[in-house]
mmCIF file of C-alpha atoms in Angstrom:
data_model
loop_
_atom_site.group_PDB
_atom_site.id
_atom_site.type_symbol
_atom_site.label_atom_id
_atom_site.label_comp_id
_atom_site.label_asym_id
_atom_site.label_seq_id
_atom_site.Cartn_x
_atom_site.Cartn_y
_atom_site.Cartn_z
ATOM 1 C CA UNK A 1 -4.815 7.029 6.054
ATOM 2 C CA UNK A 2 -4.592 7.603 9.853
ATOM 3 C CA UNK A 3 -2.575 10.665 11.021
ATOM 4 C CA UNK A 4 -1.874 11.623 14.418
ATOM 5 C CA UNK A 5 0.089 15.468 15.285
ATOM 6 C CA UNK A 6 0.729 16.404 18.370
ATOM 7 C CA UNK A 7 1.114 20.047 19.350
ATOM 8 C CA UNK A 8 2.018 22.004 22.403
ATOM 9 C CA UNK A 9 4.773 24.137 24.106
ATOM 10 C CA UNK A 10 7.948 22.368 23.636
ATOM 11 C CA UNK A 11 9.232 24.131 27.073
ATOM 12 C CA UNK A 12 7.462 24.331 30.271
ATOM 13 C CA UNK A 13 9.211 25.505 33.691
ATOM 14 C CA UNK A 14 9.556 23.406 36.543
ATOM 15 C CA UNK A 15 6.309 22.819 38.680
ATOM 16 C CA UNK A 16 4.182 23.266 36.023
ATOM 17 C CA UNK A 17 1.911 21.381 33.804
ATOM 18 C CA UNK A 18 2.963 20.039 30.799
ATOM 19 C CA UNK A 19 -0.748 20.100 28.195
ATOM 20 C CA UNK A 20 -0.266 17.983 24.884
ATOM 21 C CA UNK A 21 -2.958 17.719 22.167
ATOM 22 C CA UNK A 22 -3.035 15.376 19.645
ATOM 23 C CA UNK A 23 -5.161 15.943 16.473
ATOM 24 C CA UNK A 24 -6.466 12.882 14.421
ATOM 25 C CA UNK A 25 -7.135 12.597 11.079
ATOM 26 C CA UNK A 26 -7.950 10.217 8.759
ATOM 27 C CA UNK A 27 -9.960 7.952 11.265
ATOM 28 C CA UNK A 28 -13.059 9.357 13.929
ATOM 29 C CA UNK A 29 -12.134 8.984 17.442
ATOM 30 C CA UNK A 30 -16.161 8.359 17.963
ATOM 31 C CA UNK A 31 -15.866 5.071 15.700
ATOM 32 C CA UNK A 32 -13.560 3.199 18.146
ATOM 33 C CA UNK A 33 -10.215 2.173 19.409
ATOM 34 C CA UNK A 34 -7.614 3.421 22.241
ATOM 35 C CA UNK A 35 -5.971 5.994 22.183
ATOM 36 C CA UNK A 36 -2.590 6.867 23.862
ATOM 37 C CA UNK A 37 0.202 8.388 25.395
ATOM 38 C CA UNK A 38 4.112 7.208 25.360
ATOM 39 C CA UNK A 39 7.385 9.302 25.908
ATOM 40 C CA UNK A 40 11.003 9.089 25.466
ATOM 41 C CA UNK A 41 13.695 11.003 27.651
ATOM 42 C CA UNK A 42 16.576 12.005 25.917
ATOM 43 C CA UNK A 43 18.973 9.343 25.382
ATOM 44 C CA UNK A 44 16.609 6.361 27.337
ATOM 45 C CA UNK A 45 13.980 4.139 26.347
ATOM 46 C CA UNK A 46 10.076 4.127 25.585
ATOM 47 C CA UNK A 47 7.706 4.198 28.785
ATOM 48 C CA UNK A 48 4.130 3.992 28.402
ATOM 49 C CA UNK A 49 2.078 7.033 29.375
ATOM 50 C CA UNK A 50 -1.395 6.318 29.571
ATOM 51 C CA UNK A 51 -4.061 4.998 27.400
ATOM 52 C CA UNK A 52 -8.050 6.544 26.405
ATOM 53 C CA UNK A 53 -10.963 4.541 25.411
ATOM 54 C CA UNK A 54 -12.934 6.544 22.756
ATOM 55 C CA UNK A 55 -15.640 6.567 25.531
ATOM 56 C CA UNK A 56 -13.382 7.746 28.342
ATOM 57 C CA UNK A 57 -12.324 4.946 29.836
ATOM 58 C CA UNK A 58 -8.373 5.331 31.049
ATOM 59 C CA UNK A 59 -5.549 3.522 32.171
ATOM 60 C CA UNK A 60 -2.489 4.713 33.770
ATOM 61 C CA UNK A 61 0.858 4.194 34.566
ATOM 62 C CA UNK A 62 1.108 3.498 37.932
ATOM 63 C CA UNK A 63 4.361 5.604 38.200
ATOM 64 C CA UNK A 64 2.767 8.973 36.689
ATOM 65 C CA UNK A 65 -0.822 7.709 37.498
ATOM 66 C CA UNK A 66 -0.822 10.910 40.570
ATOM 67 C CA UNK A 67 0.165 13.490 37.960
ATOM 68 C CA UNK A 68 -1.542 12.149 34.777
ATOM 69 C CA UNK A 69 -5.129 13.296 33.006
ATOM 70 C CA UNK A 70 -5.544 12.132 29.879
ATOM 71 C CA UNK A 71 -8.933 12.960 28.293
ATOM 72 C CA UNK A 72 -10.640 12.868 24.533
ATOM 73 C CA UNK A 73 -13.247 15.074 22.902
ATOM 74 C CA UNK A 74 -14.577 13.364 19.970
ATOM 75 C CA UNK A 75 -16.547 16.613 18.430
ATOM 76 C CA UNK A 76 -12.771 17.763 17.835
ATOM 77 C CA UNK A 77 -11.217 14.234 17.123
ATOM 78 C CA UNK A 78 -8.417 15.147 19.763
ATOM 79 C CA UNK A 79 -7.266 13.876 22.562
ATOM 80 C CA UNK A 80 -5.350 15.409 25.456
ATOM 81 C CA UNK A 81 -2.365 15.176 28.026
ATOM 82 C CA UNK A 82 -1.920 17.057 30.923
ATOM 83 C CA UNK A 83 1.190 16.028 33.714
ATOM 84 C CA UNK A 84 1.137 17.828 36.406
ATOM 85 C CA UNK A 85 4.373 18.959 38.677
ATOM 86 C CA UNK A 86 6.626 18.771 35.965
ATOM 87 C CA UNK A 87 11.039 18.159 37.003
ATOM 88 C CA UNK A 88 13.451 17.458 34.510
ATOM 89 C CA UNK A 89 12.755 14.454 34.233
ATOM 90 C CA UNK A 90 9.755 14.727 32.251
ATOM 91 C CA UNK A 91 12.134 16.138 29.766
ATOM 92 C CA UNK A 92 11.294 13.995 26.509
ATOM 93 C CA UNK A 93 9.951 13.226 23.109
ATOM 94 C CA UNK A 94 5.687 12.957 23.815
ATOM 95 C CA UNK A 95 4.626 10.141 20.963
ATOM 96 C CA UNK A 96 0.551 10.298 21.133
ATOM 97 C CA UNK A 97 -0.429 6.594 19.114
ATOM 98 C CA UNK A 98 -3.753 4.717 18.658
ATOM 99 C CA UNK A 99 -3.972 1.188 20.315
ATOM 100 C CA UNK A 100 -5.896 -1.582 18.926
ATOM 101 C CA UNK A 101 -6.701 -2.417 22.151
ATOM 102 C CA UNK A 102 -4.814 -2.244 26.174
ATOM 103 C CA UNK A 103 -3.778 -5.632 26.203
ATOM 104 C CA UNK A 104 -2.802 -5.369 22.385
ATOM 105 C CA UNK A 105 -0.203 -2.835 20.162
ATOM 106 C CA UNK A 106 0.076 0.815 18.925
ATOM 107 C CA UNK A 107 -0.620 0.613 15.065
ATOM 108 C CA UNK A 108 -0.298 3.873 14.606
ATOM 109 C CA UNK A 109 2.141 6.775 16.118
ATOM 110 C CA UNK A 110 2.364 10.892 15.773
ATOM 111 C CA UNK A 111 6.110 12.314 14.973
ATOM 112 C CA UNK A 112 6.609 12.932 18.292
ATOM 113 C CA UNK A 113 7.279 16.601 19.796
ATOM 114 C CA UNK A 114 9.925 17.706 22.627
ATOM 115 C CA UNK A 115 9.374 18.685 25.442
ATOM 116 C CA UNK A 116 12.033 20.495 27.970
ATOM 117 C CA UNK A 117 11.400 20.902 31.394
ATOM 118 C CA UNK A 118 13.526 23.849 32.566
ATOM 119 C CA UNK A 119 13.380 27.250 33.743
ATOM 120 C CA UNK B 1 15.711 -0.877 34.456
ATOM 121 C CA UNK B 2 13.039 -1.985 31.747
ATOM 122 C CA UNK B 3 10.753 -4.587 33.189
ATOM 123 C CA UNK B 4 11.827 -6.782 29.518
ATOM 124 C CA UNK B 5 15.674 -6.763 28.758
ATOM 125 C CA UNK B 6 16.974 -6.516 25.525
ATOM 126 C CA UNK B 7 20.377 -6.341 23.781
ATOM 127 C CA UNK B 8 21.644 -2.803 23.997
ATOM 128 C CA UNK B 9 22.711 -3.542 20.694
ATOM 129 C CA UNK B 10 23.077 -5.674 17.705
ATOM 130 C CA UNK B 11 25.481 -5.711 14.468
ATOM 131 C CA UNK B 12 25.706 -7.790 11.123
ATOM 132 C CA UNK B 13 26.380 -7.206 7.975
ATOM 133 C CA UNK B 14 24.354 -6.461 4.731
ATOM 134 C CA UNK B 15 22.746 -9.308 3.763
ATOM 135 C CA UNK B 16 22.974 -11.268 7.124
ATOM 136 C CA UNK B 17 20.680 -12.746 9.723
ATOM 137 C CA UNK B 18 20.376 -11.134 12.965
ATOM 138 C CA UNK B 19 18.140 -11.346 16.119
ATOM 139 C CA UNK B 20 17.346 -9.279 18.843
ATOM 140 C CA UNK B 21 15.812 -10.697 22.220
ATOM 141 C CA UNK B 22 13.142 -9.612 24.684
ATOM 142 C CA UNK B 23 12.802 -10.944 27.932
ATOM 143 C CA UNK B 24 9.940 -11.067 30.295
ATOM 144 C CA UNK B 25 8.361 -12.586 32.811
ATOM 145 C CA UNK B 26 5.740 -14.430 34.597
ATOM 146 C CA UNK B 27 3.500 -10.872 34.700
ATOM 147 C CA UNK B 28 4.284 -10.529 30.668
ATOM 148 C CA UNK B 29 4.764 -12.461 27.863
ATOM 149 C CA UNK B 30 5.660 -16.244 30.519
ATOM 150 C CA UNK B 31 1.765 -14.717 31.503
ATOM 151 C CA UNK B 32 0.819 -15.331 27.851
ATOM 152 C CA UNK B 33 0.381 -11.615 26.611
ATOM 153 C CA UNK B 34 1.133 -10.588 23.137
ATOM 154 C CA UNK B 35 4.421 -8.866 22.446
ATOM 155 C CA UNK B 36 4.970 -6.262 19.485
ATOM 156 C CA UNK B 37 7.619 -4.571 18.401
ATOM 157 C CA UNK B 38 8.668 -0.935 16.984
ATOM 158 C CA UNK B 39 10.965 0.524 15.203
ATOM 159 C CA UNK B 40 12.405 3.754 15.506
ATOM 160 C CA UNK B 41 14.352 5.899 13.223
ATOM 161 C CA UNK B 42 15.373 9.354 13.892
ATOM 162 C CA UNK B 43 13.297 12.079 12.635
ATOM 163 C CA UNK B 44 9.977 10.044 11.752
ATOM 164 C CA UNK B 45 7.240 8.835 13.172
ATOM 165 C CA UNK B 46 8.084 5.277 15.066
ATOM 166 C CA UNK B 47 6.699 2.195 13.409
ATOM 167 C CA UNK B 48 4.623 -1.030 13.617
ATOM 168 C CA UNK B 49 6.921 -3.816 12.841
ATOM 169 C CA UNK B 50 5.331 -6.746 14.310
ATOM 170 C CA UNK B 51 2.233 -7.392 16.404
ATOM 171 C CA UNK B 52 0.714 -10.360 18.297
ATOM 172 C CA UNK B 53 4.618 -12.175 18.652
ATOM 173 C CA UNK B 54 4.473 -13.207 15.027
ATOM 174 C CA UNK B 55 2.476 -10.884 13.059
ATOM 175 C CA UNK B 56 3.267 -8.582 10.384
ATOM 176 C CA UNK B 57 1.277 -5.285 9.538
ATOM 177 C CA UNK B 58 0.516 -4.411 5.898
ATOM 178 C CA UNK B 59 3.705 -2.991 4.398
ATOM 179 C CA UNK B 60 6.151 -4.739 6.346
ATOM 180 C CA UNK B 61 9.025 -6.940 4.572
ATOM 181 C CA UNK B 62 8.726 -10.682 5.142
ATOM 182 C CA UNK B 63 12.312 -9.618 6.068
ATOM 183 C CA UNK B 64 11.089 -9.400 9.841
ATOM 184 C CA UNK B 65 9.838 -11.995 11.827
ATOM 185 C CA UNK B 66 8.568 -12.731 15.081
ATOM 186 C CA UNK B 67 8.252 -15.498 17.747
ATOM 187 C CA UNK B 68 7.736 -16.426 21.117
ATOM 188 C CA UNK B 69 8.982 -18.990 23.682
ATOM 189 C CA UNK B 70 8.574 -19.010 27.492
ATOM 190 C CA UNK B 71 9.297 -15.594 29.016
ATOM 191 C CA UNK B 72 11.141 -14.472 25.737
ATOM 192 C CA UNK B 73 10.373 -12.897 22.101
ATOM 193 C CA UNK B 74 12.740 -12.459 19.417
ATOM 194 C CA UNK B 75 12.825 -10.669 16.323
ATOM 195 C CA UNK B 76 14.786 -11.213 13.786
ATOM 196 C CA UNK B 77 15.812 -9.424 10.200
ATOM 197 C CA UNK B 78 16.966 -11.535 7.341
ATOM 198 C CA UNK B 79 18.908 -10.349 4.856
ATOM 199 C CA UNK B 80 20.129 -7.014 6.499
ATOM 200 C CA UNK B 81 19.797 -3.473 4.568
ATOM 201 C CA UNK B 82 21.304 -0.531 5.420
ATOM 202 C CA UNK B 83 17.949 1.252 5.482
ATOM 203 C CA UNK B 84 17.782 -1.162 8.605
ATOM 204 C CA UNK B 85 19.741 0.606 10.927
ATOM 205 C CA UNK B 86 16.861 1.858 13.557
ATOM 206 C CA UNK B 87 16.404 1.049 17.500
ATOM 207 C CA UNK B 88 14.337 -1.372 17.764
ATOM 208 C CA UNK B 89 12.009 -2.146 20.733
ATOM 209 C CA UNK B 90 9.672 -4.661 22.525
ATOM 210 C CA UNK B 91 6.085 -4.189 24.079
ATOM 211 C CA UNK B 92 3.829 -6.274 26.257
ATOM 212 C CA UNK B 93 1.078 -6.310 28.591
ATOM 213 C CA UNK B 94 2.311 -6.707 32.366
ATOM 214 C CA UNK B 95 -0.523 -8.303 34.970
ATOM 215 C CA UNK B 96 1.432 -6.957 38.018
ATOM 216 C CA UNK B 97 1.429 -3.086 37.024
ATOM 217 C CA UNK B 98 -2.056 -3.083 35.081
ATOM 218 C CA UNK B 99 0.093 -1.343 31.993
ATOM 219 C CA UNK B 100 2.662 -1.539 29.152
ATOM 220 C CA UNK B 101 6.045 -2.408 29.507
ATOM 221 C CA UNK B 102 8.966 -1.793 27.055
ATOM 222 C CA UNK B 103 12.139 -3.134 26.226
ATOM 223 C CA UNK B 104 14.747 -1.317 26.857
ATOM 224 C CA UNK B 105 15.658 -1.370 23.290
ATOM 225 C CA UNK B 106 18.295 -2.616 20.516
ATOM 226 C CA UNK B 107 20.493 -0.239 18.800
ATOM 227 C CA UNK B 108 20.520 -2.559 14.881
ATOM 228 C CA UNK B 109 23.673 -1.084 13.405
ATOM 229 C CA UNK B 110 24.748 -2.888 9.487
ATOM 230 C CA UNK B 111 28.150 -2.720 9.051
#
């Protein structure tokens, strides 16, 4: 069974970089897939982060694309976010998922952890 | 403003038929892209409903259904239970910004 956890501060100050690691379990990174990044502001909807081919490969969205690293180390089966220049309105719920493909869905999704922006 | 619109919310009743729509365009699902949807209940991890417009994962009632027309998706939920009550959101592919788009998602509330 595949299980995704993300960890990380849940508050960072303004400025800053928000870092987000998400562990895998249950399936190896190495073997295949995507692997991404989606958030959720308090009180709004879902809006797609980024996405990580096991082999490094990345898409972005074009709206964080400047602030956004997302990055994968397969000896650890992890995967990574970093956004840098964080406001408050990067305050949200980080969701780390693995994607079938980039054209196709997210079959599989962490808890989620919060993340406030403020100082 | 999500690039595909959908109901802010739906209601029905236990037992009942409902649908929820998702709205693209000629970037998205009018461009032929697959759309999926979630749900999302509070306090757990957010779920796999259906995939490729019409497809259900392992696990998932034959309850919920998908389809596709045009520049729209719907899903809908047959015979509503109260376990039900989630948000519920849409996800394509969009040409024009290279990335995912989302509904902005359907609060399903069963009377």
């Amino acid at each position: 069974q595949v299980q995704l956890q993300e960890s990380g501060p849940g508050l960072v100050k303004p400025s800053e970089t928000l870092s987000l690691t998400c562990t895998v379990s249950g399936y190896s990174i190495a073997s295949g897939y995507y692997w991404g990044w989606i958030r959720q502001p308090p009180g709004k909807g879902l809006e797609w982060i980024g996405t990580i081919y096991h082999s490094g490969t990345t898409f972005y969205n074009p709206s964080l694309k400047s602030r956004v690293t997302i990055s994968v180390d397969t000896s650890k089966n992890q995967f990574f976010l970093n956004l840098t220049s964080v406001t408050a309105a990067d305050t949200a719920v980080y969701y780390c998922t693995r994607v079938v493909d980039i054209l196709a869905e997210a079959n599989h999704w962490g808890q989620g952890t919060l993340v406030t922006v403020s100082s | 403003q999500s690039v595909l619109t959908q109901p802010p919310s739906v209601s029905g009743a236990p037992g009942q038929r409902i649908t929820i729509s998702c709205t693209g365009s000629s970037s998205n699902i009018g461009a032929g892209y697959y759309v999926h949807w979630y749900q999302l209940l509070p306090g757990t991890a957010p779920k796999l409903l259906i995939y490729g417009h019409s497809n259900r994962p392992s696990g998932v009632p034959d309850r919920f259904s998908g389809s596709k027309s045009g520049t729209s998706a719907s899903l809908a939920i047959s015979g509503l239970q109260a376990e039900d009550e989630a948000d519920y959101y849409c996800q394509s592919y969009d040409s024009s910004l290279s990335g995912w788009v989302f509904g902005g998602g359907t609060k399903l509330t069963v009377l």
